[in-house]
Coordinates of C-alpha atoms and ligand atoms in Angstrom, one line a residue:
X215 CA -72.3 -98.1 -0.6
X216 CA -70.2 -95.7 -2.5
X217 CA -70.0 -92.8 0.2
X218 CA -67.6 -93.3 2.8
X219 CA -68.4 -91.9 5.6
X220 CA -66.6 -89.9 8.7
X221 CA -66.6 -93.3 10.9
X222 CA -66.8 -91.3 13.7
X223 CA -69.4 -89.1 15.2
X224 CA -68.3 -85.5 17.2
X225 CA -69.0 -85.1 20.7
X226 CA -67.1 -82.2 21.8
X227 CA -66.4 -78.8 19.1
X228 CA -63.9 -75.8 18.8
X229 CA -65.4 -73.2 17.0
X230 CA -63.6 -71.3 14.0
X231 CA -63.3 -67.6 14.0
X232 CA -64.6 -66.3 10.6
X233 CA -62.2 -63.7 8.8
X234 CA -62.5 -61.7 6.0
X235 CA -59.3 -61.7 2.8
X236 CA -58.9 -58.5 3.5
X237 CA -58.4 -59.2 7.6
X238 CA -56.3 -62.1 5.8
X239 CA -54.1 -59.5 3.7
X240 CA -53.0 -57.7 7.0
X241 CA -52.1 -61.2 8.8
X242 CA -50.0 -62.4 6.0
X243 CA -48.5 -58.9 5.5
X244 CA -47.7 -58.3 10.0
X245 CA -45.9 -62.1 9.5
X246 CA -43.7 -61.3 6.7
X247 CA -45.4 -64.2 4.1
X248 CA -44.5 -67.2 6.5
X249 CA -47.2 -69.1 7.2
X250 CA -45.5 -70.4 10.3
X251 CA -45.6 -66.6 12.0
X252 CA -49.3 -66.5 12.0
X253 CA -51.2 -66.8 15.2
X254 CA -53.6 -70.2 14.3
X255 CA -56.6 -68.4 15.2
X256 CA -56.5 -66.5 12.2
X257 CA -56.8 -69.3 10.0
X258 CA -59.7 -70.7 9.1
X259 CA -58.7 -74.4 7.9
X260 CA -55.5 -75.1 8.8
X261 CA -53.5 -77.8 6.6
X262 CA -50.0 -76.6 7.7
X263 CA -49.6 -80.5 9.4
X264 CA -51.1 -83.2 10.3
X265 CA -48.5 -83.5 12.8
X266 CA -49.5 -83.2 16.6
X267 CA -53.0 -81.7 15.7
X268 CA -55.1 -85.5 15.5
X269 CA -58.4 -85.0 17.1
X270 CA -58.0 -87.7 20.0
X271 CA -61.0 -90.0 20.6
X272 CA -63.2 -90.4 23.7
X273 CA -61.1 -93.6 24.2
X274 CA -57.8 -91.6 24.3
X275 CA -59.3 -88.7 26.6
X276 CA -60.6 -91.1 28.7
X277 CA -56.8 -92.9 29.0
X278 CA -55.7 -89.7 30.2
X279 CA -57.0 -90.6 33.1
X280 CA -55.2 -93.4 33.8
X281 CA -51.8 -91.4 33.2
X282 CA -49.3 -92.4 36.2
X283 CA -47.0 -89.8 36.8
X284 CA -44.0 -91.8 38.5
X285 CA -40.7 -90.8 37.7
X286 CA -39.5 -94.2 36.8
X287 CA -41.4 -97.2 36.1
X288 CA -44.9 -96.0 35.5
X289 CA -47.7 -98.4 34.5
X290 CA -48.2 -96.2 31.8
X291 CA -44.9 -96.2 30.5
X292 CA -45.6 -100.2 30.6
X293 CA -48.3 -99.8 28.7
X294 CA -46.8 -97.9 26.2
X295 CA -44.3 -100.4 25.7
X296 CA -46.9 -103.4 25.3
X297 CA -48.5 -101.3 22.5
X298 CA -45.3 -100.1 20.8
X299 CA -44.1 -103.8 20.8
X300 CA -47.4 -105.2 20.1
X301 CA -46.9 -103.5 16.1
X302 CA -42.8 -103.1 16.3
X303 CA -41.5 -105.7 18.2
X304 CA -37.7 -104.1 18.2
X305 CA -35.7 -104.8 22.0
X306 CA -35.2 -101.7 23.4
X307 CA -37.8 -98.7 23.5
X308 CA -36.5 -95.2 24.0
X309 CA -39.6 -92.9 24.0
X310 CA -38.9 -89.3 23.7
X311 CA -41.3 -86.0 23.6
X312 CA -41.4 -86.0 19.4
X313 CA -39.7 -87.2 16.4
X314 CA -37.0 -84.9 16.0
X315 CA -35.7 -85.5 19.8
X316 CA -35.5 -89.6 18.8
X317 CA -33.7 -88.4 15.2
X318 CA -31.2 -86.0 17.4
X319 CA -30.4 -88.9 19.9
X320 CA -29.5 -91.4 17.5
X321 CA -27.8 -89.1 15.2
X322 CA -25.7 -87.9 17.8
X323 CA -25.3 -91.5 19.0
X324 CA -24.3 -92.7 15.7
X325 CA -23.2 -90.7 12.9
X326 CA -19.6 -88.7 12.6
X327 CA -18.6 -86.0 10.3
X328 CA -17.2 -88.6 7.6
X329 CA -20.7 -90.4 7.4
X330 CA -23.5 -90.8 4.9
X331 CA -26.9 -91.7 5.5
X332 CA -29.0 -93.0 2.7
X333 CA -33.1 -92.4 2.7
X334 CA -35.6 -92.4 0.2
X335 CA -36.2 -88.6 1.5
X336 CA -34.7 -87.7 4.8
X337 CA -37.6 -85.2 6.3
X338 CA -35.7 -81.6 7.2
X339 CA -35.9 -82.3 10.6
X340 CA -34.1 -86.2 9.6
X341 CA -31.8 -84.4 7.2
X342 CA -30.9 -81.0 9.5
X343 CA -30.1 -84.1 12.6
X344 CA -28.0 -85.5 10.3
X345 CA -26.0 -83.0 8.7
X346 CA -25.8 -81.7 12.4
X347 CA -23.4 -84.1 12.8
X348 CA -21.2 -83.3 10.1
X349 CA -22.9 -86.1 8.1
X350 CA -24.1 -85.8 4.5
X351 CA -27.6 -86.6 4.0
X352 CA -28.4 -88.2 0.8
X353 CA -31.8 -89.0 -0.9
X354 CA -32.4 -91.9 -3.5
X355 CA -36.0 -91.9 -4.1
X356 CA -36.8 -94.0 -7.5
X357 CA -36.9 -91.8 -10.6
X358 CA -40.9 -91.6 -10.5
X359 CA -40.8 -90.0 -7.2
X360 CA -38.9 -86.9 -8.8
X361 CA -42.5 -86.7 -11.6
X362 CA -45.2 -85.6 -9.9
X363 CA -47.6 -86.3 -12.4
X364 CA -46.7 -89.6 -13.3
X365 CA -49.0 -92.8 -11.8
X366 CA -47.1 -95.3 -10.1
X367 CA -48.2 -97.4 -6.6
X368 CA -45.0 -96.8 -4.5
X369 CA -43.8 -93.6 -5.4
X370 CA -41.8 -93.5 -2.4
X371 CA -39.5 -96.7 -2.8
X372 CA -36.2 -96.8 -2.3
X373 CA -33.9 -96.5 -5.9
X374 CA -32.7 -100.1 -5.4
X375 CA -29.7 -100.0 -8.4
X376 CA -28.8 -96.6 -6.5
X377 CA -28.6 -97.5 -3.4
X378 CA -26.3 -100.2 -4.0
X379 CA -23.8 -97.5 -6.2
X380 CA -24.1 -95.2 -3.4
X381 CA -23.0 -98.0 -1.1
X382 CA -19.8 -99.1 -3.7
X383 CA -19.2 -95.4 -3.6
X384 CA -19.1 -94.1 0.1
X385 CA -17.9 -97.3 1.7
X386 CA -19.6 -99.3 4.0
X387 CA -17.7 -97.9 7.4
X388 CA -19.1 -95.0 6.2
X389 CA -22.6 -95.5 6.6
X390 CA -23.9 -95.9 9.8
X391 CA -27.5 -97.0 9.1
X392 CA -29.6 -96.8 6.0
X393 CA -33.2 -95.1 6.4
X394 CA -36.4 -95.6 4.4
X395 CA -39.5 -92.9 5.6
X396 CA -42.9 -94.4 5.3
X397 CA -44.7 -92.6 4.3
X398 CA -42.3 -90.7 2.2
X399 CA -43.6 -87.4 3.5
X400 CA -40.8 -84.8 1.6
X401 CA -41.7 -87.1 -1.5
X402 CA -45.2 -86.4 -1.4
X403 CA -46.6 -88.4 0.9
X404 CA -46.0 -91.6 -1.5
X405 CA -45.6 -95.5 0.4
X406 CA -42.9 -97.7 0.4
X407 CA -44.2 -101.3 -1.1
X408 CA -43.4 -104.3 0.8
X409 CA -41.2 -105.8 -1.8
X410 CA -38.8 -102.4 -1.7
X411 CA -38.4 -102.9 2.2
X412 CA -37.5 -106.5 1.6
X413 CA -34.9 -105.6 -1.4
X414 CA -33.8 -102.6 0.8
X415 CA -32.7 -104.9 3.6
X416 CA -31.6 -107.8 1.8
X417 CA -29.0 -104.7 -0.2
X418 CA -28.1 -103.5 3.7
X419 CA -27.8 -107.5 5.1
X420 CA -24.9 -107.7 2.5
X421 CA -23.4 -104.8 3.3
X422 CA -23.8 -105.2 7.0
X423 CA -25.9 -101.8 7.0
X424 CA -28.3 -101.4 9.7
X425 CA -31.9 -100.7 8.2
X426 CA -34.1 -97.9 10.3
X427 CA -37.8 -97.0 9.4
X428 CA -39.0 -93.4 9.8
X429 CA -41.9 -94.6 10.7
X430 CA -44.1 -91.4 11.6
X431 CA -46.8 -93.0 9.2
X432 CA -46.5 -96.1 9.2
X433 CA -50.3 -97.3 9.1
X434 CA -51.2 -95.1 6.1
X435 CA -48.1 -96.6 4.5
X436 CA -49.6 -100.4 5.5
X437 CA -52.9 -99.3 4.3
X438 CA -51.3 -98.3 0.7
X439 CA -49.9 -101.9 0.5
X440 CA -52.5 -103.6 1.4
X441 CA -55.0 -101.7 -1.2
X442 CA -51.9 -101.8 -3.4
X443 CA -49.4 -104.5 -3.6
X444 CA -50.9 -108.0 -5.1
X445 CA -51.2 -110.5 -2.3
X446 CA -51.5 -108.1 0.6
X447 CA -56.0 -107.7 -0.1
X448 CA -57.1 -109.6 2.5
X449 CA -54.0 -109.4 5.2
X450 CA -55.0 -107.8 8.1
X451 CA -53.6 -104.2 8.7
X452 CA -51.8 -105.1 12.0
X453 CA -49.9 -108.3 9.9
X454 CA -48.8 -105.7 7.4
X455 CA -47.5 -103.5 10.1
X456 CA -45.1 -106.5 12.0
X457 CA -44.0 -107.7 8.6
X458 CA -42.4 -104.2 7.6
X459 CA -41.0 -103.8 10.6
X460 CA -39.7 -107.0 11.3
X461 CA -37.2 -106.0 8.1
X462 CA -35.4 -103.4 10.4
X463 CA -33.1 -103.0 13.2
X464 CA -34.6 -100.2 14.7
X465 CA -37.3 -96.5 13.8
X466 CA -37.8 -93.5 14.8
X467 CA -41.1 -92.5 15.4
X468 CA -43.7 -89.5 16.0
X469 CA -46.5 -90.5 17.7
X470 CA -48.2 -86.6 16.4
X471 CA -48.5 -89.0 13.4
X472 CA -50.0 -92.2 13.5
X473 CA -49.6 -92.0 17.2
X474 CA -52.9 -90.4 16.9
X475 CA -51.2 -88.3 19.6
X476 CA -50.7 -84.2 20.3
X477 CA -47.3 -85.3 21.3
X478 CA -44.7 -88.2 21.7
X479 CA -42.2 -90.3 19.8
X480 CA -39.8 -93.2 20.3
X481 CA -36.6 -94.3 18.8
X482 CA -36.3 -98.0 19.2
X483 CA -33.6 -100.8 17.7
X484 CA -32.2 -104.3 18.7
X485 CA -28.9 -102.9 18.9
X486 CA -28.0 -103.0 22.1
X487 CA -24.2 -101.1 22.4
X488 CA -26.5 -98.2 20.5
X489 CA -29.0 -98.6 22.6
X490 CA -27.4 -98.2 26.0
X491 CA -25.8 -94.9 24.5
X492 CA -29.0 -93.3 23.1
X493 CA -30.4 -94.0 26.6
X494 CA -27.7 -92.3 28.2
X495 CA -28.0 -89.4 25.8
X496 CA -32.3 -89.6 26.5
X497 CA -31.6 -88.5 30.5
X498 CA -29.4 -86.0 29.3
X499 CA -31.5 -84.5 27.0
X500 CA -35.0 -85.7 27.7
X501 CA -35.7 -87.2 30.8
X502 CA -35.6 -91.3 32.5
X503 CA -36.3 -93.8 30.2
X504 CA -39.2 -94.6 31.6
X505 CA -40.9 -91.3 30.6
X506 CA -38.7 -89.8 27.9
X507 CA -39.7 -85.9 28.2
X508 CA -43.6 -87.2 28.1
X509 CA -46.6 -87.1 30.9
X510 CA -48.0 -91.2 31.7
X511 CA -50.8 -89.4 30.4
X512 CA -49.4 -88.6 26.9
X513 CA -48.1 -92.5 26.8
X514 CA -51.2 -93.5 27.5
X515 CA -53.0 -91.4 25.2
X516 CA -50.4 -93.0 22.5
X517 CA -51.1 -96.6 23.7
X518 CA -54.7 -96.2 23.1
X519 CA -53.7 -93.9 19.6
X520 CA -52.3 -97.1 18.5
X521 CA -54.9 -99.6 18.7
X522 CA -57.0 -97.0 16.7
X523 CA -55.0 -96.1 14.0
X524 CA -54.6 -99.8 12.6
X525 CA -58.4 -99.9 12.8
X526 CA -59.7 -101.0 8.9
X527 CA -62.6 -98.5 8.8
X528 CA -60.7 -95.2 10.3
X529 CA -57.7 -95.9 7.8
X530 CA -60.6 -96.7 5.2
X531 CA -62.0 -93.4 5.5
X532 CA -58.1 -91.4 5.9
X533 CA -57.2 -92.7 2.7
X534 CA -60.6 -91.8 1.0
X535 CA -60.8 -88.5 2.4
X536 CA -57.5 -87.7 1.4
X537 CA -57.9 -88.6 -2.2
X538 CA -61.4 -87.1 -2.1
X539 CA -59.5 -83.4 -1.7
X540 CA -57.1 -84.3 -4.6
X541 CA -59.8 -85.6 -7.0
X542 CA -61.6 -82.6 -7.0
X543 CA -59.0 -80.0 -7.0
X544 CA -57.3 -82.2 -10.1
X545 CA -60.4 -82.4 -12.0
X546 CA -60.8 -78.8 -13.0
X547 CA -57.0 -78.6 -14.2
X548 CA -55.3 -78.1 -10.8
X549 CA -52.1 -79.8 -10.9
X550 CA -51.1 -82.4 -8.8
X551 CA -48.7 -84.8 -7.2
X552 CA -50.1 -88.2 -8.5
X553 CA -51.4 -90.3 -6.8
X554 CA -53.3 -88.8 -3.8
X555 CA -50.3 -89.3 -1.0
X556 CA -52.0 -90.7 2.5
X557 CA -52.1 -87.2 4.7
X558 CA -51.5 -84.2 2.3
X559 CA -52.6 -83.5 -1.3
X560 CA -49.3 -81.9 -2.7
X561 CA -50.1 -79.2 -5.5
X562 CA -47.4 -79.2 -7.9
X563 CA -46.4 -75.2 -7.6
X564 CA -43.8 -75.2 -10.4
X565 CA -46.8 -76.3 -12.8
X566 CA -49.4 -74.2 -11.6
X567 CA -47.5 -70.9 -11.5
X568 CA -45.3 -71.6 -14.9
X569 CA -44.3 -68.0 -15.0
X570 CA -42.3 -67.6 -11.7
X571 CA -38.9 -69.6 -11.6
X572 CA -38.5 -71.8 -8.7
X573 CA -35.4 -69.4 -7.2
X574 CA -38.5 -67.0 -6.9
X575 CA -40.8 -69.6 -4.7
X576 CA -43.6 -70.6 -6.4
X577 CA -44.4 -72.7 -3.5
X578 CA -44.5 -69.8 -1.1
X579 CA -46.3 -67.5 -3.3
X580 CA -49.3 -70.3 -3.7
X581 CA -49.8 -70.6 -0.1
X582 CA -49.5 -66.9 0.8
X583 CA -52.5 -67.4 -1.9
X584 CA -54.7 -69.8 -0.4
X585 CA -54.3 -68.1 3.0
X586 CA -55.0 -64.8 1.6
X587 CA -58.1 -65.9 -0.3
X588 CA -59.6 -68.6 2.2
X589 CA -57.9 -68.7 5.0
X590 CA -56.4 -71.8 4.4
X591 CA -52.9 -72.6 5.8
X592 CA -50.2 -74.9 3.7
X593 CA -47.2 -75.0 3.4
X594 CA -44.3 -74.9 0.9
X595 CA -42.0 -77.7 0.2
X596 CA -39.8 -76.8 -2.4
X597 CA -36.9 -74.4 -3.2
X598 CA -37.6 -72.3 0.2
X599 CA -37.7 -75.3 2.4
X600 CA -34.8 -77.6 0.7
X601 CA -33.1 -74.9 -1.9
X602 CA -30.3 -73.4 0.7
X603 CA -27.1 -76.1 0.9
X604 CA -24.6 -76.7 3.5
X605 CA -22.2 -74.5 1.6
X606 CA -24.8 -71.5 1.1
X607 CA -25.1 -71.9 -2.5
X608 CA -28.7 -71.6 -3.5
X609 CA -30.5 -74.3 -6.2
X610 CA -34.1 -75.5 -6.9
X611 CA -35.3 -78.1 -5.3
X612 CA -36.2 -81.2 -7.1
X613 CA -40.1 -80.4 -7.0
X614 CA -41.8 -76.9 -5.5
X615 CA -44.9 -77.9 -4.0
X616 CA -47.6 -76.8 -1.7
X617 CA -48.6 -79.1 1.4
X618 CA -52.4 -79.4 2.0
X619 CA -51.7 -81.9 4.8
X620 CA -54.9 -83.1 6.2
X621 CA -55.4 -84.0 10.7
X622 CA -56.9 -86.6 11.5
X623 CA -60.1 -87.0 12.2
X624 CA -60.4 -83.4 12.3
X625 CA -62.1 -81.7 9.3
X626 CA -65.2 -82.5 7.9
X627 CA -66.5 -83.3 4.1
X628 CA -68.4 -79.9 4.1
X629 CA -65.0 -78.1 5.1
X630 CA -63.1 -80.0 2.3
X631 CA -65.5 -78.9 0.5
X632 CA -64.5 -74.7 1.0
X633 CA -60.8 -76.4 0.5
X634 CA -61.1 -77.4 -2.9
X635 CA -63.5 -74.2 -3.9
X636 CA -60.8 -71.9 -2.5
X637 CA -58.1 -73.9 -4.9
X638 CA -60.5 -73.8 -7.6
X639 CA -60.6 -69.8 -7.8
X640 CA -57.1 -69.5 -7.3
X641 CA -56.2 -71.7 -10.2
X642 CA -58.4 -69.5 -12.2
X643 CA -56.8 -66.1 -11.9
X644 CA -53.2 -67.8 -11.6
X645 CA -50.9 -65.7 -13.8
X646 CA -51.1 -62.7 -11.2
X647 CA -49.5 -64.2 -8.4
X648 CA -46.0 -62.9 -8.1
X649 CA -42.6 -64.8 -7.1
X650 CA -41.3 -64.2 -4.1
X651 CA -37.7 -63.7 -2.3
X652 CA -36.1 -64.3 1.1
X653 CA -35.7 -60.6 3.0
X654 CA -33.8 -62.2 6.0
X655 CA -33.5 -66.0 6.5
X656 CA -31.5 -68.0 9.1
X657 CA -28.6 -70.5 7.9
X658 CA -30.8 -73.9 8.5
X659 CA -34.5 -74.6 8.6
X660 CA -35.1 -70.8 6.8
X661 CA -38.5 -71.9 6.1
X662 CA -39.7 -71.9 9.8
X663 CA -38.3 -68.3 10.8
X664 CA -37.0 -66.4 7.3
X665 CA -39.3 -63.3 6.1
X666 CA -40.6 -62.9 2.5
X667 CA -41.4 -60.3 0.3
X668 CA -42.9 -59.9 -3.2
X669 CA -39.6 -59.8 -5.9
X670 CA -41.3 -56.3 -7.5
X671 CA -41.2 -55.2 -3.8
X672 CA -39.6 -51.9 -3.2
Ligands
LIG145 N1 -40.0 -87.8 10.1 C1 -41.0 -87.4 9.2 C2 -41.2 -88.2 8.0 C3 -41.8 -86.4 9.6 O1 -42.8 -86.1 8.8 C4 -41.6 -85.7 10.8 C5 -42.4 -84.5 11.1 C6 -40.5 -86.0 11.6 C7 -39.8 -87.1 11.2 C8 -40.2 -85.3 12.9 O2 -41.2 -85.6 13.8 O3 -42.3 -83.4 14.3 O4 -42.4 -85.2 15.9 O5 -40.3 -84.0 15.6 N2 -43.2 -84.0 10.3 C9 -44.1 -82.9 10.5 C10 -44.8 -82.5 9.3 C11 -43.6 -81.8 11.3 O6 -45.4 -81.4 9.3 O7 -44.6 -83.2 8.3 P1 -41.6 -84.5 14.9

């Protein structure tokens, strides 16, 4: 059959609350243009993440259940561990309430204010953990990640040739661990192909680096190499999954991801002098080790998440769906980051909106678009989110693009549908949306708390 379906059916609904654009106009205008200050039920789809907001299955609520709230040495922690391993088999296991928590611990753990830390694309919370330490934060995606229109498999690999100068340049006591994010979700959502991993850790086994995977995505990532990368058709996800991990030394992870989860993460490595450090750091910050700032329940709604999300016919119909969205939006002229990344469709701002300069946001000004017109909520990676250095200097960022990040399991065809419609008749009266500029904005992370206003704004 050609139609892929929703393998799933519902059982249990949230309604919507129906607004009107002009109901819309006064949202957008009470939380000064940032997306992240609306209340959510003012939105009617909402593609600001696909992080924490997975529908969970019946499996999942029914594991709940089964949560065991001991302080130390739950069952559920237990099994937690048995599914983490069962995909990652790294020696120690440090779970921790989200992504950024396990990113903050290491960091803290590991880097010093002389340091450098190589990634395809750190994600801003990766990068601000980092360069909280005094660190530098340093991105080598390959040249085609930079083009968002160009075709190319594995659009989020690691620039081997610059990698290696980076290495010859820093030093290697300065770099404390090499990272590679799969999927590369700053770069558009693009994988990381089996063969960069390898060559990744075969440049950081000379140099004595240690490799770590973000590896908030790391099944959409295995599904891109297996429907990708010759030789990899017929091996089974899970295979995929222990091979690309068994080239690292430890991850971070958020289970809001692939976790299938609302909440949870884990940092985990074979390094055991790091290991009994981050742990240390974990009950200062977190909680035991047993629990890591999570309920059994949320552990065990991860242990099941896990056994789902490596399932053939749910990652199947992700992919699909995913590409679906872009397909449609590309096909009448929309332009877009190429190919179709695994959770978001990434409109490539700086093309549609020629006519406002990336210092003005064209990012910003297409979502406050899309939310004003439909109700739809994305969000801006670009010049707002990445454009403000250390040093307070101000510069474009590489790409200015709007997120349409999809959660899983969560939207229907029909509602994707309304998404690519409400695209459609933006793209058509284009040339009046306006550039934007910061009014007040924070010294990191302005994206999630700064306020906008129009540039012809009194
Ligand atoms: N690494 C990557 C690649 C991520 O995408 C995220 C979160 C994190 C780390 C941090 O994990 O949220 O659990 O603390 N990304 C979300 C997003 C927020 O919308 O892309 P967290």
């Amino acid at each position: 059959m050609k139609t892929i379906i929703e393998p799933f059916r519902i059982k249990s609904v949230e309604p919507i609350r129906m607004t009107t654009p002009e109901y819309r106009d006064q949202c957008i205008r009470d939380a000064w243009y940032n997306l992240f200050a609306l209340h959510s039920d003012d939105v009617l789809i909402d593609l600001l993440t696909d992080s924490g907001t997975s529908t969970m299955s019946a499996r999942q609520w029914a594991s709940l259940m089964q949560g065991d709230e001991s302080y130390a040495g739950s069952p559920s922690f237990y099994r937690f561990k048995a599914a983490v391993e069962n995909l990652m088999p790294f020696k120690y296991l440090i779970p921790a309430h989200q992504g950024r928590a396990a990113e903050s611990i290491l960091f803290t753990v590991v880097a010093k204010p002389h340091h450098s830390v190589p990634n395809n694309t750190h994600f801003d919370t990766t990068r601000a953990n980092v360069e909280a330490q005094g660190a530098e934060a340093v991105d080598l995606v390959v040249p085609e990640g930079h083009h968002p229109e160009l075709e190319h498999p594995f659009k989020g690999n690691m620039d081997i040739a610059a990698l290696e100068r980076f290495i010859e340049e820093r030093g290697v006591e300065n770099i404390p661990l090499c990272m590679l994010t799969v999927t590369n979700n700053s770069g558009g959502g693009q994988p990381v192909s089996m063969e960069n991993i390898r060559q990744t850790r075969e440049v950081c086994d000379r140099h004595g680096i240690p490799l770590f995977i973000d590896a908030c995505r790391f099944a959409e990532n295995a599904w891109f190499i297996r429907q990708r990368e010759p030789g990899y058709e017929d091996t089974p996800v899970v295979d995929i999954v222990r091979e690309m991990f068994s080239y690292a030394d430890g991850c971070t992870m958020s289970a809001k991801k692939d976790g299938l989860a609302n909440i949870g993460g884990w940092l985990a490595m074979n390094n055991e002098e790091w290991a009994v450090q981050c742990r240390n750091r974990l009950i200062l910050t977190e909680g035991f080790s047993t629990y890591g700032g999570l309920a059994g329940r949320d552990l065990e709604a991860i242990a099941t998440g896990l056994e789902e999300v490596v399932q053939e016919d749910y990652l199947n119909y992700r992919i699909a769906s995913t590409a679906y969205v872009e397909r449609h939006i590309s096909a009448v002229g929309v332009p877009t980051m190429k190919p179709a990344g695994g959770h978001a469709v990434y409109i490539d701002a700086r093309r549609f909106l020629p006519h406002i300069q990336p210092l003005q946001y064209p990012g910003q000004s297409l979502a406050v678009e899309l939310y004003r017109h439909g109700g739809i909520r994305g969000c801006e990676i670009g010049t707002a989110m990445f454009g403000l250095r250390p040093d307070g200097k101000e510069e474009p960022a590489h790409m200015d693009l709007v997120r349409l990040a999809i959660p899983r399991r969560m939207y229907t065809q029909s509602q994707m549908d309304y998404v690519v419609e409400v695209v459609q008749d933006v793209w058509e009266r284009r040339e009046s949306l306006r550039g934007m500029k910061f009014i007040r904005q924070p010294k990191a992370l302005r994206h999630f708390t700064g306020r906008f206003a129009y540039v012809d704004d009194a």
